Amino acid sequence: MNTETASLQEKRREKRIREILSAALDVFTEKGYPKTTMDDIAERALLTRPALYKYFRDKQSILKALVEWKMEELIAEFEAIAGDGTRGFEPQLRRLVRSAIAFQKQNRGAFHALLTANSLPSLTKDERFVALKNRLVGVVAGILQKGIDAGEVRPEPAHDLAELFLSLLFHPAAKGFVEPDNEDAYDGRLIEEVFLYGVAAR
């Protein structure tokens, strides 16, 4: 097998994996993670069950790959915002919030699956997941550090501020899981105001 043929096969495999993950996201959104079976995912992906197992050994491995894929997408969005430094710290932070809220709404099936799969302990120890999380924190910390350097943000450790910001930022996904019919769960205005100005009356 020559290099060109191997590369083509790898591209086809990657395309097939993305199709499977997209199918899994749809089914997780419709049925919830606990009620979704490998048969459901195979049917949505137009695969036989044995064919699906050639790509993923079980439902949790699909969820792990799905979370990693979506984290990469979110990091790319955040990096694009961070790369546009012409608008200053506050506009960048507001763009991060609005981008993340829209992302959570569009991918609520993945977030709900993660919350119900009991997979968080194993994911938090996974090297690939940890590396992606650190990249996400690093992008936000970079924006905050610029704000600190410009005197727009109080001089606290940027990494700690970034982790605090992200914990606020992903609260809507958890709230939307508990209250699935509450669209106000995905209102990011309070996150923006609290992080920028605190909760004390002004």
PDB file of C-alpha atoms in Angstrom:
ATOM      1  CA  MET A   1       0.000   0.000   0.000  1.00  0.00           C
ATOM      2  CA  ASN A   2       1.526   3.317  -1.044  1.00  0.00           C
ATOM      3  CA  THR A   3       1.437   6.518   1.003  1.00  0.00           C
ATOM      4  CA  GLU A   4      -1.241   8.162  -1.155  1.00  0.00           C
ATOM      5  CA  THR A   5      -3.590   5.176  -0.803  1.00  0.00           C
ATOM      6  CA  ALA A   6      -3.037   5.016   2.970  1.00  0.00           C
ATOM      7  CA  SER A   7      -3.734   8.747   3.264  1.00  0.00           C
ATOM      8  CA  LEU A   8      -6.967   8.397   1.293  1.00  0.00           C
ATOM      9  CA  GLN A   9      -8.114   5.518   3.489  1.00  0.00           C
ATOM     10  CA  GLU A  10      -7.340   7.524   6.614  1.00  0.00           C
ATOM     11  CA  LYS A  11      -9.364  10.483   5.308  1.00  0.00           C
ATOM     12  CA  ARG A  12     -12.297   8.180   4.568  1.00  0.00           C
ATOM     13  CA  ARG A  13     -12.061   6.714   8.060  1.00  0.00           C
ATOM     14  CA  GLU A  14     -11.973  10.182   9.644  1.00  0.00           C
ATOM     15  CA  LYS A  15     -14.999  11.217   7.581  1.00  0.00           C
ATOM     16  CA  ARG A  16     -16.867   8.103   8.686  1.00  0.00           C
ATOM     17  CA  ILE A  17     -16.023   8.754  12.332  1.00  0.00           C
ATOM     18  CA  ARG A  18     -17.368  12.303  12.089  1.00  0.00           C
ATOM     19  CA  GLU A  19     -20.567  10.938  10.540  1.00  0.00           C
ATOM     20  CA  ILE A  20     -20.928   8.483  13.413  1.00  0.00           C
ATOM     21  CA  LEU A  21     -20.331  11.217  15.999  1.00  0.00           C
ATOM     22  CA  SER A  22     -22.869  13.499  14.322  1.00  0.00           C
ATOM     23  CA  ALA A  23     -25.384  10.659  14.338  1.00  0.00           C
ATOM     24  CA  ALA A  24     -24.654   9.955  18.010  1.00  0.00           C
ATOM     25  CA  LEU A  25     -25.128  13.639  18.879  1.00  0.00           C
ATOM     26  CA  ASP A  26     -28.530  13.629  17.185  1.00  0.00           C
ATOM     27  CA  VAL A  27     -29.654  10.497  19.023  1.00  0.00           C
ATOM     28  CA  PHE A  28     -28.298  11.671  22.386  1.00  0.00           C
ATOM     29  CA  THR A  29     -30.247  14.911  21.904  1.00  0.00           C
ATOM     30  CA  GLU A  30     -33.478  13.112  21.026  1.00  0.00           C
ATOM     31  CA  LYS A  31     -33.418  10.148  23.422  1.00  0.00           C
ATOM     32  CA  GLY A  32     -30.899  11.060  26.098  1.00  0.00           C
ATOM     33  CA  TYR A  33     -27.675   9.187  26.727  1.00  0.00           C
ATOM     34  CA  PRO A  34     -29.055   6.492  29.080  1.00  0.00           C
ATOM     35  CA  LYS A  35     -31.758   5.399  26.609  1.00  0.00           C
ATOM     36  CA  THR A  36     -29.528   5.466  23.540  1.00  0.00           C
ATOM     37  CA  THR A  37     -28.167   2.123  22.373  1.00  0.00           C
ATOM     38  CA  MET A  38     -25.382   1.221  19.983  1.00  0.00           C
ATOM     39  CA  ASP A  39     -28.115  -0.062  17.656  1.00  0.00           C
ATOM     40  CA  ASP A  40     -29.724   3.397  17.664  1.00  0.00           C
ATOM     41  CA  ILE A  41     -26.434   5.029  16.711  1.00  0.00           C
ATOM     42  CA  ALA A  42     -25.684   2.437  14.047  1.00  0.00           C
ATOM     43  CA  GLU A  43     -29.125   2.892  12.493  1.00  0.00           C
ATOM     44  CA  ARG A  44     -28.814   6.697  12.440  1.00  0.00           C
ATOM     45  CA  ALA A  45     -25.314   6.435  10.937  1.00  0.00           C
ATOM     46  CA  LEU A  46     -26.574   3.956   8.297  1.00  0.00           C
ATOM     47  CA  LEU A  47     -24.267   1.233   9.572  1.00  0.00           C
ATOM     48  CA  THR A  48     -24.747  -2.295  10.786  1.00  0.00           C
ATOM     49  CA  ARG A  49     -23.980  -2.913  14.445  1.00  0.00           C
ATOM     50  CA  PRO A  50     -20.824  -4.959  13.610  1.00  0.00           C
ATOM     51  CA  ALA A  51     -19.624  -2.153  11.325  1.00  0.00           C
ATOM     52  CA  LEU A  52     -20.072   0.390  14.124  1.00  0.00           C
ATOM     53  CA  TYR A  53     -17.922  -1.734  16.434  1.00  0.00           C
ATOM     54  CA  LYS A  54     -15.061  -1.444  13.939  1.00  0.00           C
ATOM     55  CA  TYR A  55     -14.877   2.227  14.920  1.00  0.00           C
ATOM     56  CA  PHE A  56     -15.977   2.310  18.568  1.00  0.00           C
ATOM     57  CA  ARG A  57     -15.994  -0.401  21.221  1.00  0.00           C
ATOM     58  CA  ASP A  58     -18.925   1.022  23.220  1.00  0.00           C
ATOM     59  CA  LYS A  59     -21.202   4.005  23.813  1.00  0.00           C
ATOM     60  CA  GLN A  60     -18.849   5.653  26.292  1.00  0.00           C
ATOM     61  CA  SER A  61     -15.976   5.650  23.783  1.00  0.00           C
ATOM     62  CA  ILE A  62     -18.314   7.419  21.342  1.00  0.00           C
ATOM     63  CA  LEU A  63     -19.146  10.016  23.981  1.00  0.00           C
ATOM     64  CA  LYS A  64     -15.442  10.578  24.723  1.00  0.00           C
ATOM     65  CA  ALA A  65     -14.672  11.128  21.033  1.00  0.00           C
ATOM     66  CA  LEU A  66     -17.707  13.402  20.694  1.00  0.00           C
ATOM     67  CA  VAL A  67     -16.654  15.549  23.666  1.00  0.00           C
ATOM     68  CA  GLU A  68     -13.108  15.855  22.306  1.00  0.00           C
ATOM     69  CA  TRP A  69     -14.391  16.838  18.857  1.00  0.00           C
ATOM     70  CA  LYS A  70     -16.694  19.491  20.275  1.00  0.00           C
ATOM     71  CA  MET A  71     -14.005  20.825  22.607  1.00  0.00           C
ATOM     72  CA  GLU A  72     -11.722  21.278  19.606  1.00  0.00           C
ATOM     73  CA  GLU A  73     -14.477  23.236  17.848  1.00  0.00           C
ATOM     74  CA  LEU A  74     -15.000  25.491  20.872  1.00  0.00           C
ATOM     75  CA  ILE A  75     -11.264  26.063  21.293  1.00  0.00           C
ATOM     76  CA  ALA A  76     -11.055  27.096  17.627  1.00  0.00           C
ATOM     77  CA  GLU A  77     -13.859  29.629  18.195  1.00  0.00           C
ATOM     78  CA  PHE A  78     -12.163  30.996  21.307  1.00  0.00           C
ATOM     79  CA  GLU A  79      -8.797  31.219  19.560  1.00  0.00           C
ATOM     80  CA  ALA A  80     -10.381  33.213  16.732  1.00  0.00           C
ATOM     81  CA  ILE A  81     -11.829  35.649  19.274  1.00  0.00           C
ATOM     82  CA  ALA A  82      -8.507  35.874  21.117  1.00  0.00           C
ATOM     83  CA  GLY A  83      -6.728  36.569  17.828  1.00  0.00           C
ATOM     84  CA  ASP A  84      -8.894  39.624  17.225  1.00  0.00           C
ATOM     85  CA  GLY A  85      -7.325  41.972  19.732  1.00  0.00           C
ATOM     86  CA  THR A  86      -8.546  45.161  18.097  1.00  0.00           C
ATOM     87  CA  ARG A  87     -11.670  45.526  20.234  1.00  0.00           C
ATOM     88  CA  GLY A  88     -10.147  45.391  23.708  1.00  0.00           C
ATOM     89  CA  PHE A  89     -10.684  43.139  26.712  1.00  0.00           C
ATOM     90  CA  GLU A  90     -14.347  43.694  27.549  1.00  0.00           C
ATOM     91  CA  PRO A  91     -15.706  43.182  24.006  1.00  0.00           C
ATOM     92  CA  GLN A  92     -13.592  40.035  23.693  1.00  0.00           C
ATOM     93  CA  LEU A  93     -14.933  38.637  26.953  1.00  0.00           C
ATOM     94  CA  ARG A  94     -18.523  39.366  25.918  1.00  0.00           C
ATOM     95  CA  ARG A  95     -17.867  37.590  22.599  1.00  0.00           C
ATOM     96  CA  LEU A  96     -16.521  34.565  24.500  1.00  0.00           C
ATOM     97  CA  VAL A  97     -19.708  34.398  26.566  1.00  0.00           C
ATOM     98  CA  ARG A  98     -22.024  34.708  23.582  1.00  0.00           C
ATOM     99  CA  SER A  99     -20.034  32.196  21.547  1.00  0.00           C
ATOM    100  CA  ALA A 100     -20.034  29.669  24.406  1.00  0.00           C
ATOM    101  CA  ILE A 101     -23.751  30.087  25.108  1.00  0.00           C
ATOM    102  CA  ALA A 102     -24.614  29.560  21.429  1.00  0.00           C
ATOM    103  CA  PHE A 103     -22.295  26.540  21.385  1.00  0.00           C
ATOM    104  CA  GLN A 104     -24.006  24.996  24.423  1.00  0.00           C
ATOM    105  CA  LYS A 105     -27.447  25.466  22.874  1.00  0.00           C
ATOM    106  CA  GLN A 106     -26.358  23.921  19.577  1.00  0.00           C
ATOM    107  CA  ASN A 107     -24.702  20.957  21.296  1.00  0.00           C
ATOM    108  CA  ARG A 108     -26.951  20.440  24.299  1.00  0.00           C
ATOM    109  CA  GLY A 109     -27.212  16.720  23.506  1.00  0.00           C
ATOM    110  CA  ALA A 110     -23.472  16.292  24.030  1.00  0.00           C
ATOM    111  CA  PHE A 111     -23.538  18.224  27.307  1.00  0.00           C
ATOM    112  CA  HIS A 112     -26.553  16.300  28.575  1.00  0.00           C
ATOM    113  CA  ALA A 113     -24.905  13.016  27.643  1.00  0.00           C
ATOM    114  CA  LEU A 114     -21.784  14.000  29.533  1.00  0.00           C
ATOM    115  CA  LEU A 115     -23.818  14.879  32.627  1.00  0.00           C
ATOM    116  CA  THR A 116     -25.697  11.561  32.632  1.00  0.00           C
ATOM    117  CA  ALA A 117     -23.003   9.134  31.499  1.00  0.00           C
ATOM    118  CA  ASN A 118     -21.085   8.969  34.794  1.00  0.00           C
ATOM    119  CA  SER A 119     -17.986   9.382  32.640  1.00  0.00           C
ATOM    120  CA  LEU A 120     -16.625  12.615  34.101  1.00  0.00           C
ATOM    121  CA  PRO A 121     -14.197  10.890  36.542  1.00  0.00           C
ATOM    122  CA  SER A 122     -12.556   8.878  33.772  1.00  0.00           C
ATOM    123  CA  LEU A 123     -12.589  11.813  31.350  1.00  0.00           C
ATOM    124  CA  THR A 124     -10.871  14.146  33.808  1.00  0.00           C
ATOM    125  CA  LYS A 125      -7.971  11.677  33.979  1.00  0.00           C
ATOM    126  CA  ASP A 126      -7.737  11.191  30.223  1.00  0.00           C
ATOM    127  CA  GLU A 127      -4.587  12.803  28.806  1.00  0.00           C
ATOM    128  CA  ARG A 128      -6.270  14.032  25.631  1.00  0.00           C
ATOM    129  CA  PHE A 129      -9.173  15.596  27.552  1.00  0.00           C
ATOM    130  CA  VAL A 130      -6.810  17.250  30.045  1.00  0.00           C
ATOM    131  CA  ALA A 131      -4.717  18.689  27.203  1.00  0.00           C
ATOM    132  CA  LEU A 132      -7.824  20.152  25.535  1.00  0.00           C
ATOM    133  CA  LYS A 133      -9.072  21.594  28.825  1.00  0.00           C
ATOM    134  CA  ASN A 134      -5.690  23.210  29.434  1.00  0.00           C
ATOM    135  CA  ARG A 135      -5.753  24.724  25.949  1.00  0.00           C
ATOM    136  CA  LEU A 136      -9.193  26.184  26.606  1.00  0.00           C
ATOM    137  CA  VAL A 137      -8.096  27.639  29.941  1.00  0.00           C
ATOM    138  CA  GLY A 138      -4.935  28.961  28.299  1.00  0.00           C
ATOM    139  CA  VAL A 139      -6.846  30.852  25.604  1.00  0.00           C
ATOM    140  CA  VAL A 140      -9.075  32.546  28.175  1.00  0.00           C
ATOM    141  CA  ALA A 141      -6.115  33.232  30.481  1.00  0.00           C
ATOM    142  CA  GLY A 142      -4.331  34.936  27.588  1.00  0.00           C
ATOM    143  CA  ILE A 143      -7.241  37.329  27.062  1.00  0.00           C
ATOM    144  CA  LEU A 144      -7.473  38.031  30.786  1.00  0.00           C
ATOM    145  CA  GLN A 145      -3.727  38.616  31.037  1.00  0.00           C
ATOM    146  CA  LYS A 146      -3.953  41.277  28.356  1.00  0.00           C
ATOM    147  CA  GLY A 147      -6.725  42.902  30.391  1.00  0.00           C
ATOM    148  CA  ILE A 148      -4.534  42.772  33.503  1.00  0.00           C
ATOM    149  CA  ASP A 149      -1.588  44.285  31.630  1.00  0.00           C
ATOM    150  CA  ALA A 150      -3.825  47.075  30.328  1.00  0.00           C
ATOM    151  CA  GLY A 151      -5.147  47.841  33.804  1.00  0.00           C
ATOM    152  CA  GLU A 152      -8.687  46.733  32.870  1.00  0.00           C
ATOM    153  CA  VAL A 153      -8.688  43.634  35.106  1.00  0.00           C
ATOM    154  CA  ARG A 154      -7.626  43.384  38.746  1.00  0.00           C
ATOM    155  CA  PRO A 155      -4.148  41.847  39.111  1.00  0.00           C
ATOM    156  CA  GLU A 156      -5.073  38.308  40.073  1.00  0.00           C
ATOM    157  CA  PRO A 157      -3.496  35.163  38.541  1.00  0.00           C
ATOM    158  CA  ALA A 158      -4.905  34.960  35.004  1.00  0.00           C
ATOM    159  CA  HIS A 159      -5.104  31.161  35.106  1.00  0.00           C
ATOM    160  CA  ASP A 160      -7.247  31.215  38.259  1.00  0.00           C
ATOM    161  CA  LEU A 161      -9.516  33.892  36.788  1.00  0.00           C
ATOM    162  CA  ALA A 162      -9.863  31.845  33.596  1.00  0.00           C
ATOM    163  CA  GLU A 163     -10.963  28.738  35.493  1.00  0.00           C
ATOM    164  CA  LEU A 164     -13.494  30.798  37.472  1.00  0.00           C
ATOM    165  CA  PHE A 165     -14.817  32.348  34.276  1.00  0.00           C
ATOM    166  CA  LEU A 166     -15.196  28.956  32.576  1.00  0.00           C
ATOM    167  CA  SER A 167     -17.036  27.511  35.583  1.00  0.00           C
ATOM    168  CA  LEU A 168     -19.573  30.323  35.220  1.00  0.00           C
ATOM    169  CA  LEU A 169     -19.620  29.971  31.469  1.00  0.00           C
ATOM    170  CA  PHE A 170     -20.746  26.339  31.447  1.00  0.00           C
ATOM    171  CA  HIS A 171     -23.357  26.661  34.167  1.00  0.00           C
ATOM    172  CA  PRO A 172     -26.120  27.136  31.534  1.00  0.00           C
ATOM    173  CA  ALA A 173     -25.518  23.618  30.170  1.00  0.00           C
ATOM    174  CA  ALA A 174     -26.145  22.139  33.616  1.00  0.00           C
ATOM    175  CA  LYS A 175     -29.167  24.356  34.211  1.00  0.00           C
ATOM    176  CA  GLY A 176     -30.545  23.542  30.773  1.00  0.00           C
ATOM    177  CA  PHE A 177     -30.219  19.851  31.604  1.00  0.00           C
ATOM    178  CA  VAL A 178     -32.230  20.243  34.831  1.00  0.00           C
ATOM    179  CA  GLU A 179     -34.747  22.605  33.179  1.00  0.00           C
ATOM    180  CA  PRO A 180     -34.881  21.490  29.521  1.00  0.00           C
ATOM    181  CA  ASP A 181     -37.811  23.745  28.631  1.00  0.00           C
ATOM    182  CA  ASN A 182     -36.265  26.850  30.163  1.00  0.00           C
ATOM    183  CA  GLU A 183     -34.679  28.793  27.302  1.00  0.00           C
ATOM    184  CA  ASP A 184     -33.682  31.502  29.806  1.00  0.00           C
ATOM    185  CA  ALA A 185     -31.122  29.015  31.128  1.00  0.00           C
ATOM    186  CA  TYR A 186     -29.030  30.007  28.120  1.00  0.00           C
ATOM    187  CA  ASP A 187     -29.073  33.737  28.793  1.00  0.00           C
ATOM    188  CA  GLY A 188     -25.458  34.821  29.179  1.00  0.00           C
ATOM    189  CA  ARG A 189     -26.063  38.434  30.179  1.00  0.00           C
ATOM    190  CA  LEU A 190     -25.806  37.730  33.906  1.00  0.00           C
ATOM    191  CA  ILE A 191     -22.523  35.890  33.386  1.00  0.00           C
ATOM    192  CA  GLU A 192     -21.111  38.886  31.543  1.00  0.00           C
ATOM    193  CA  GLU A 193     -22.223  41.400  34.155  1.00  0.00           C
ATOM    194  CA  VAL A 194     -21.194  39.377  37.214  1.00  0.00           C
ATOM    195  CA  PHE A 195     -17.767  38.544  35.859  1.00  0.00           C
ATOM    196  CA  LEU A 196     -17.082  42.052  34.624  1.00  0.00           C
ATOM    197  CA  TYR A 197     -18.598  44.074  37.468  1.00  0.00           C
ATOM    198  CA  GLY A 198     -19.276  41.705  40.396  1.00  0.00           C
ATOM    199  CA  VAL A 199     -22.527  41.389  42.309  1.00  0.00           C
ATOM    200  CA  ALA A 200     -22.278  44.476  44.490  1.00  0.00           C
ATOM    201  CA  ALA A 201     -24.713  47.288  43.681  1.00  0.00           C
ATOM    202  CA  ARG A 202     -23.118  50.039  41.662  1.00  0.00           C
TER     203      ARG A 202
END
